[in-house]
mmCIF file of C-alpha atoms (C1' of nucleotides) in Angstrom:
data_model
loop_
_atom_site.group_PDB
_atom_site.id
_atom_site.type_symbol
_atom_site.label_atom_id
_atom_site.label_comp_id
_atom_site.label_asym_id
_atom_site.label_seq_id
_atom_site.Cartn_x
_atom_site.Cartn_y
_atom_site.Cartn_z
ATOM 1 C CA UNK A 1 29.725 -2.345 -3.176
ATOM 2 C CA UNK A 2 29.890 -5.260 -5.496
ATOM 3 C CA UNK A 3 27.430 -5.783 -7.828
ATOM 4 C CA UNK A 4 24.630 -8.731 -7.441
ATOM 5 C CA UNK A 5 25.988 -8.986 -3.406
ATOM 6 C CA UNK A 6 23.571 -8.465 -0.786
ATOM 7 C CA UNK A 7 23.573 -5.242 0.754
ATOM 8 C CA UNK A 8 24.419 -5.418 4.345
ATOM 9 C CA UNK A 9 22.206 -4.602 7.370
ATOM 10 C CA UNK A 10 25.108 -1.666 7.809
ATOM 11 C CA UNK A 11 23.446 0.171 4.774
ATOM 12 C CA UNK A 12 19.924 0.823 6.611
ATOM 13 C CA UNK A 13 21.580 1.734 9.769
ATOM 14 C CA UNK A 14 22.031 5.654 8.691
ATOM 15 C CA UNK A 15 19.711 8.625 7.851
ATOM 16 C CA UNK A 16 16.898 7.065 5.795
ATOM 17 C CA UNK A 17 16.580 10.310 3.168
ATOM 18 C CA UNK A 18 20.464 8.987 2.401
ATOM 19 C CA UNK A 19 19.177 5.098 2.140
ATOM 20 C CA UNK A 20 16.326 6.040 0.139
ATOM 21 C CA UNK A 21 18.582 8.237 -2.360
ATOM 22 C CA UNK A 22 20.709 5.093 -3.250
ATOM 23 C CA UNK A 23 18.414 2.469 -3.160
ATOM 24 C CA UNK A 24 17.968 3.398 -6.723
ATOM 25 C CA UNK A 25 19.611 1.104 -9.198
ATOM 26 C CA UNK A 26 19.587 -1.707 -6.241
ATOM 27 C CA UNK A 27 18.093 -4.608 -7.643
ATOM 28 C CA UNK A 28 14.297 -6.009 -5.453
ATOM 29 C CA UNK A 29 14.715 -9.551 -5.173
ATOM 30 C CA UNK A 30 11.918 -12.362 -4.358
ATOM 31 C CA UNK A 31 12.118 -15.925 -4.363
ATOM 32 C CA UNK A 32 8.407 -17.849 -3.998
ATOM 33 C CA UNK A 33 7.337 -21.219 -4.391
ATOM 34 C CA UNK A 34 6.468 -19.805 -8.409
ATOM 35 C CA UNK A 35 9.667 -18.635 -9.113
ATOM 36 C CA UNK A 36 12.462 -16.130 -8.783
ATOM 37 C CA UNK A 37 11.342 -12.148 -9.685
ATOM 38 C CA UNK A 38 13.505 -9.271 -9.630
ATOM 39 C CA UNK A 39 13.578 -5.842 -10.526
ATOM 40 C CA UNK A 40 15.451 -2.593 -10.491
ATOM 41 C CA UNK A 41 14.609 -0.036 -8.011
ATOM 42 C CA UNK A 42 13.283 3.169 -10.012
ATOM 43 C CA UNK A 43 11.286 5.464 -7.294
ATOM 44 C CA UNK A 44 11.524 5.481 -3.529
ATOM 45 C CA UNK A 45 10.065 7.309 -0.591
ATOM 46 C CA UNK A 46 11.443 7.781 2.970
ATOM 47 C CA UNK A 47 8.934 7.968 6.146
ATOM 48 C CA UNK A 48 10.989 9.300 8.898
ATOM 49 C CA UNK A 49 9.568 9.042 12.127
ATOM 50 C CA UNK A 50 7.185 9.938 14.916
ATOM 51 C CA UNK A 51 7.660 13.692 13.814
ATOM 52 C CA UNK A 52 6.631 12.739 10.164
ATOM 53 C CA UNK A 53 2.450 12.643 9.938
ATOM 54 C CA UNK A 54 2.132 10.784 6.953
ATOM 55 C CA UNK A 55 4.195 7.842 8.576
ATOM 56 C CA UNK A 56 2.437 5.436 10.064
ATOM 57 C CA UNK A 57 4.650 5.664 12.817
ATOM 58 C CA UNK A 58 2.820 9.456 13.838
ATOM 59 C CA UNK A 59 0.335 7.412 15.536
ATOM 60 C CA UNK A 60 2.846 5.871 17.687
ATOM 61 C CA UNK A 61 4.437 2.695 18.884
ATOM 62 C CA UNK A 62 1.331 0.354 17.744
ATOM 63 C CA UNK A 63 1.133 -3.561 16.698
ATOM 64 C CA UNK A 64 0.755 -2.363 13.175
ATOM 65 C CA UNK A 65 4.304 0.020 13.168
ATOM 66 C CA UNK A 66 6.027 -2.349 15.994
ATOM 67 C CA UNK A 67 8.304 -3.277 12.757
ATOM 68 C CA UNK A 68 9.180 0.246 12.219
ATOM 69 C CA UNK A 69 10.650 0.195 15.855
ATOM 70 C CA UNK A 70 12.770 -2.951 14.878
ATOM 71 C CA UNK A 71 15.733 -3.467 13.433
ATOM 72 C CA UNK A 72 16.758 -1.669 9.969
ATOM 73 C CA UNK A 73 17.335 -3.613 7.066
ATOM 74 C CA UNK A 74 14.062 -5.561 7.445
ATOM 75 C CA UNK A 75 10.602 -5.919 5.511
ATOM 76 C CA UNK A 76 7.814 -3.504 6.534
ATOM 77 C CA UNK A 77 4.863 -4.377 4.225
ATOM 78 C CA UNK A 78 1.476 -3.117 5.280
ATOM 79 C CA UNK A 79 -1.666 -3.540 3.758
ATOM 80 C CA UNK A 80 -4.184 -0.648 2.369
ATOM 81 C CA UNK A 81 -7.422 0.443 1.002
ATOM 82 C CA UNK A 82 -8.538 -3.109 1.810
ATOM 83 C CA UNK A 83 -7.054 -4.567 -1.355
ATOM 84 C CA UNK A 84 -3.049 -3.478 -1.796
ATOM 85 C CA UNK A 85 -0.113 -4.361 -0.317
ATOM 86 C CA UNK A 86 3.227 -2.117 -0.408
ATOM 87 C CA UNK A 87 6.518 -3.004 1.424
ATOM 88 C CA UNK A 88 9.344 -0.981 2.644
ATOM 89 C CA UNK A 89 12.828 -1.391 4.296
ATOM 90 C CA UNK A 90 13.194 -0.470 7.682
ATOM 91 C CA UNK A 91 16.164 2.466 8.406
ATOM 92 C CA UNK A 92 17.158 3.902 11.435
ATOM 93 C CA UNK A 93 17.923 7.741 11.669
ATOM 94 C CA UNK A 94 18.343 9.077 15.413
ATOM 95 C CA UNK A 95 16.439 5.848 16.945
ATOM 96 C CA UNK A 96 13.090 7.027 15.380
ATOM 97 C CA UNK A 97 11.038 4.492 13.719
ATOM 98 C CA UNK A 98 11.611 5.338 10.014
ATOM 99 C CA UNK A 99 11.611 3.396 6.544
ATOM 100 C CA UNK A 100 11.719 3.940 2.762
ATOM 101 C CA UNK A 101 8.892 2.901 0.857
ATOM 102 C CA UNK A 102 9.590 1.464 -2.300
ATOM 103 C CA UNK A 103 7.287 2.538 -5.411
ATOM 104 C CA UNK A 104 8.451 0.957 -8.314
ATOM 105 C CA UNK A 105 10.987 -1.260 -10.090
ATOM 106 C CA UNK A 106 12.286 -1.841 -13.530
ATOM 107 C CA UNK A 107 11.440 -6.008 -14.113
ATOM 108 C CA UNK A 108 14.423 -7.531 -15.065
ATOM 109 C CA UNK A 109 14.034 -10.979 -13.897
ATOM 110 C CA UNK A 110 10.701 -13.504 -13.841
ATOM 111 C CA UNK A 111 9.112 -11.033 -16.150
ATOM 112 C CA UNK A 112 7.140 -13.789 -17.354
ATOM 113 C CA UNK A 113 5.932 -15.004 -13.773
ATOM 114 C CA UNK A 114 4.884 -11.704 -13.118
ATOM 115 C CA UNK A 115 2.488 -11.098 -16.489
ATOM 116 C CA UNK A 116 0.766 -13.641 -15.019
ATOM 117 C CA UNK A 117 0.324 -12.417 -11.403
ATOM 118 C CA UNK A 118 -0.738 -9.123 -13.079
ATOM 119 C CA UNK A 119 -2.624 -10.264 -16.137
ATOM 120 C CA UNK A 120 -4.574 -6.549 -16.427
ATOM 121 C CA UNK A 121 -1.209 -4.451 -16.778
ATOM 122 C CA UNK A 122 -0.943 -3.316 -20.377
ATOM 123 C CA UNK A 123 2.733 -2.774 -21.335
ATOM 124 C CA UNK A 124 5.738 -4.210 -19.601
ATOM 125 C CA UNK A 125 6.608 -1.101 -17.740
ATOM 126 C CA UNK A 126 2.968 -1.129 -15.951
ATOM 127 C CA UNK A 127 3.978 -4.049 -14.609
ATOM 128 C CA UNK A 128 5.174 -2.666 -11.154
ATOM 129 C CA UNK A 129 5.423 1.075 -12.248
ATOM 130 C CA UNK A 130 3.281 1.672 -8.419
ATOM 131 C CA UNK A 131 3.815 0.773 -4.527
ATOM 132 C CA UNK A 132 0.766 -1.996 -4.835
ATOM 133 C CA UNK A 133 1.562 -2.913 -8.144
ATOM 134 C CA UNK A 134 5.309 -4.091 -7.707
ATOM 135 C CA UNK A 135 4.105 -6.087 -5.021
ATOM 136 C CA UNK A 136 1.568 -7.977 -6.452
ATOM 137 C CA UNK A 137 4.245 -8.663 -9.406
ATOM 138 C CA UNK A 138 6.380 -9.767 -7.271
ATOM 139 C CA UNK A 139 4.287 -11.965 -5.050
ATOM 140 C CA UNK A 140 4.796 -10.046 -1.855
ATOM 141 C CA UNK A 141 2.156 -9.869 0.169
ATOM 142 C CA UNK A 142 2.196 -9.688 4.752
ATOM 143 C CA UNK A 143 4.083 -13.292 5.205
ATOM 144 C CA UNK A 144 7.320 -11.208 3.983
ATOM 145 C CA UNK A 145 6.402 -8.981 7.073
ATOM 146 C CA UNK A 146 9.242 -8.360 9.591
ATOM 147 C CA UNK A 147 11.704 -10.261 7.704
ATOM 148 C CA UNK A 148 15.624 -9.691 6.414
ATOM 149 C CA UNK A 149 16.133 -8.311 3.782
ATOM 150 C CA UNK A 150 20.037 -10.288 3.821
ATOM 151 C CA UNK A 151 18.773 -13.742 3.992
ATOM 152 C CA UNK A 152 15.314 -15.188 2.959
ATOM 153 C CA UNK A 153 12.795 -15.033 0.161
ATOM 154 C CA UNK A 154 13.093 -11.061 0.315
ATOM 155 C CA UNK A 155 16.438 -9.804 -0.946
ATOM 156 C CA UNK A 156 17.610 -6.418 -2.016
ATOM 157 C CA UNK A 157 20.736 -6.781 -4.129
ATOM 158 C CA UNK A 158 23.618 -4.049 -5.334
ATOM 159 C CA UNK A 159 23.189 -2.284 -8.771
ATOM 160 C CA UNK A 160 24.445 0.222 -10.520
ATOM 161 C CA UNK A 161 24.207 3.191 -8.959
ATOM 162 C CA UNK A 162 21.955 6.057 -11.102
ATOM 163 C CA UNK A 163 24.457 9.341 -11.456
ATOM 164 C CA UNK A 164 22.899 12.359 -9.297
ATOM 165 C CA UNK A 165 21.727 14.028 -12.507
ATOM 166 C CA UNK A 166 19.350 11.416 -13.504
ATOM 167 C CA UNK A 167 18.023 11.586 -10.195
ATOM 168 C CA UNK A 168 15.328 14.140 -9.243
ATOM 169 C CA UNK A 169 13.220 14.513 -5.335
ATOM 170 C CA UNK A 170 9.794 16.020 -5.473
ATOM 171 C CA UNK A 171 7.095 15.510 -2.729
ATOM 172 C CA UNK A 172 5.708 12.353 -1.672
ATOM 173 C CA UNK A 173 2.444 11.082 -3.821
ATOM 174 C CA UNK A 174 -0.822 9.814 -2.183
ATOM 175 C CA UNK A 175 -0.752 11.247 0.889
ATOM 176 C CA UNK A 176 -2.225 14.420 2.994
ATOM 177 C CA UNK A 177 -0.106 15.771 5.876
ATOM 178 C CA UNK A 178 3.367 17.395 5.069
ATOM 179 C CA UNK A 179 2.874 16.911 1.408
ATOM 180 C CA UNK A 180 5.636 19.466 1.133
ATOM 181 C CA UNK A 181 8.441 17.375 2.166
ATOM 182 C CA UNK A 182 10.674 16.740 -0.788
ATOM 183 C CA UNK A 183 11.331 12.811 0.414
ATOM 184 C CA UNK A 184 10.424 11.163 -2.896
ATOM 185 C CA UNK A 185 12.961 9.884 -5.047
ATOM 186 C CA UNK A 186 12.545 8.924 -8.798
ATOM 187 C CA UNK A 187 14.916 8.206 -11.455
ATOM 188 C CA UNK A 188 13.909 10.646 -14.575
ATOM 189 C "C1'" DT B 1 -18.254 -2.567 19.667
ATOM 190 C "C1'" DC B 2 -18.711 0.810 15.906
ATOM 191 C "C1'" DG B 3 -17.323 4.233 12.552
ATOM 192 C "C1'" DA B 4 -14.019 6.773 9.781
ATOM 193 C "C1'" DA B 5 -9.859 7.107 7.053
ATOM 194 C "C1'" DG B 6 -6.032 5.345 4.458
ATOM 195 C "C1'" DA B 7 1.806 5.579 1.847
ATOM 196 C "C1'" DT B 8 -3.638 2.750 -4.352
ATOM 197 C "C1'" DT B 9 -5.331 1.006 -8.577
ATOM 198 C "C1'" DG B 10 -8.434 0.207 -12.370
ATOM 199 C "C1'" DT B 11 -12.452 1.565 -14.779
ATOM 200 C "C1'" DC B 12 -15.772 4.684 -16.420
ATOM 201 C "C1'" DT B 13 -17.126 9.349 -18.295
ATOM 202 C "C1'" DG C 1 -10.252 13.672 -14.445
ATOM 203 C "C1'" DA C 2 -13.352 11.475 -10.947
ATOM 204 C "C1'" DC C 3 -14.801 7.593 -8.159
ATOM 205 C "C1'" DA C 4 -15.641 2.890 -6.420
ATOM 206 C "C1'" DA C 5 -13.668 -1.384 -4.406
ATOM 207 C "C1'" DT C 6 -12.591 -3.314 0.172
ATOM 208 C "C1'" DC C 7 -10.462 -4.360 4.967
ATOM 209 C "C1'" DT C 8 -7.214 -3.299 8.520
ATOM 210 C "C1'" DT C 9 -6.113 -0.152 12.088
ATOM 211 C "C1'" DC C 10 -7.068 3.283 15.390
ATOM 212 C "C1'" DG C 11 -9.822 6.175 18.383
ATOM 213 C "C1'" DA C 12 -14.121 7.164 20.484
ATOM 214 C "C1'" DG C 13 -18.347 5.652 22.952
#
DNA sequence: TCGAAGATTGTCT
DNA sequence: GACAATCTTCGAG
């Protein structure tokens, strides 16, 4: 995949444990009315279905998860704990309603912009080192709901790929049903 | 219509 | 290391 191209809607259309493994190094892109910010994806997680409890999806086909049901390669971004938002792209594995939450990016681009969005972060790499955090950095909040993640405001671009041994999967962070599941992905 | 819990973060001890 | 802030969503009454 060339570098700085969109990745295509093919990419999200396999098992989401494989999309959420080399999503790292793809570059977060998001274009608002401020200015351009982008980053470079450091930590994922993958939510995999009706089968998974900690996915939202568990609870069934509802108005909240209707996205998850959608097409892949689109913007799930959900709000939480009455205050954060955190967005994930939409996968497909076996037609179960699945997506890959993404925790945190490197800044690379808009740095500036996003120092001011997040005047209380501390050093550079606090500035979207979290789920809630990267969004509010980057400006994304529930109008980026439901849409592409090829066209848009909302763009995930191709990196360079992190080598396998610079990877590392551990269990999934903030949650409390199948904490065991080794679906988190972080670049060490 | 009401109550409880949540894929988090920042602040205080 | 522990806890409050704050609101949407879901399930029960």
């Amino acid at each position: 995949m060339k570098l700085g191209q969109v990745i295509p809607k093919s990419f999200y259309n396999r098992d989401t444990e494989i999309v959420a493994r080399e999503l790292l190094g793809m570059t977060l892109k998001c274009t608002t009315p401020e200015g351009i910010c982008a980053g470079r994806i450091v930590e994922t997680e993958a939510y995999v279905g009706e089968h998974d409890l900690a996915c939202h999806a568990a609870a069934g086909r509802t108005k909240r998860t209707e996205v998850l049901y959608g097409p892949p390669g689109i913007a799930y971004v959900y709000f939480v704990y009455g205050m954060h938002w955190c967005v994930n792209a939409v996968t497909r594995k076996e037609g179960h309603p699945s997506a890959v939450l993404i925790r945190a990016i490197e800044p690379t681009v808009g740095i500036d912009l996003m120092w001011k969005r997040r005047p209380r972060a501390r050093r550079e790499s606090e500035l979207a080192n979290g789920p809630a955090k990267l969004c509010a950095a980057l400006g994304i909040d529930g109008s980026f709901n439901e849409t592409s993640l090829q066209s848009g405001h909302l763009k995930i671009l191709a990196g360079e790929p992190y080598p396998d041994k610079a990877v590392a999967t551990t269990p999934r962070i903030g949650i409390s049903k199948c904490v065991d599941w080794p679906l988190r992905w972080i670049v060490k």
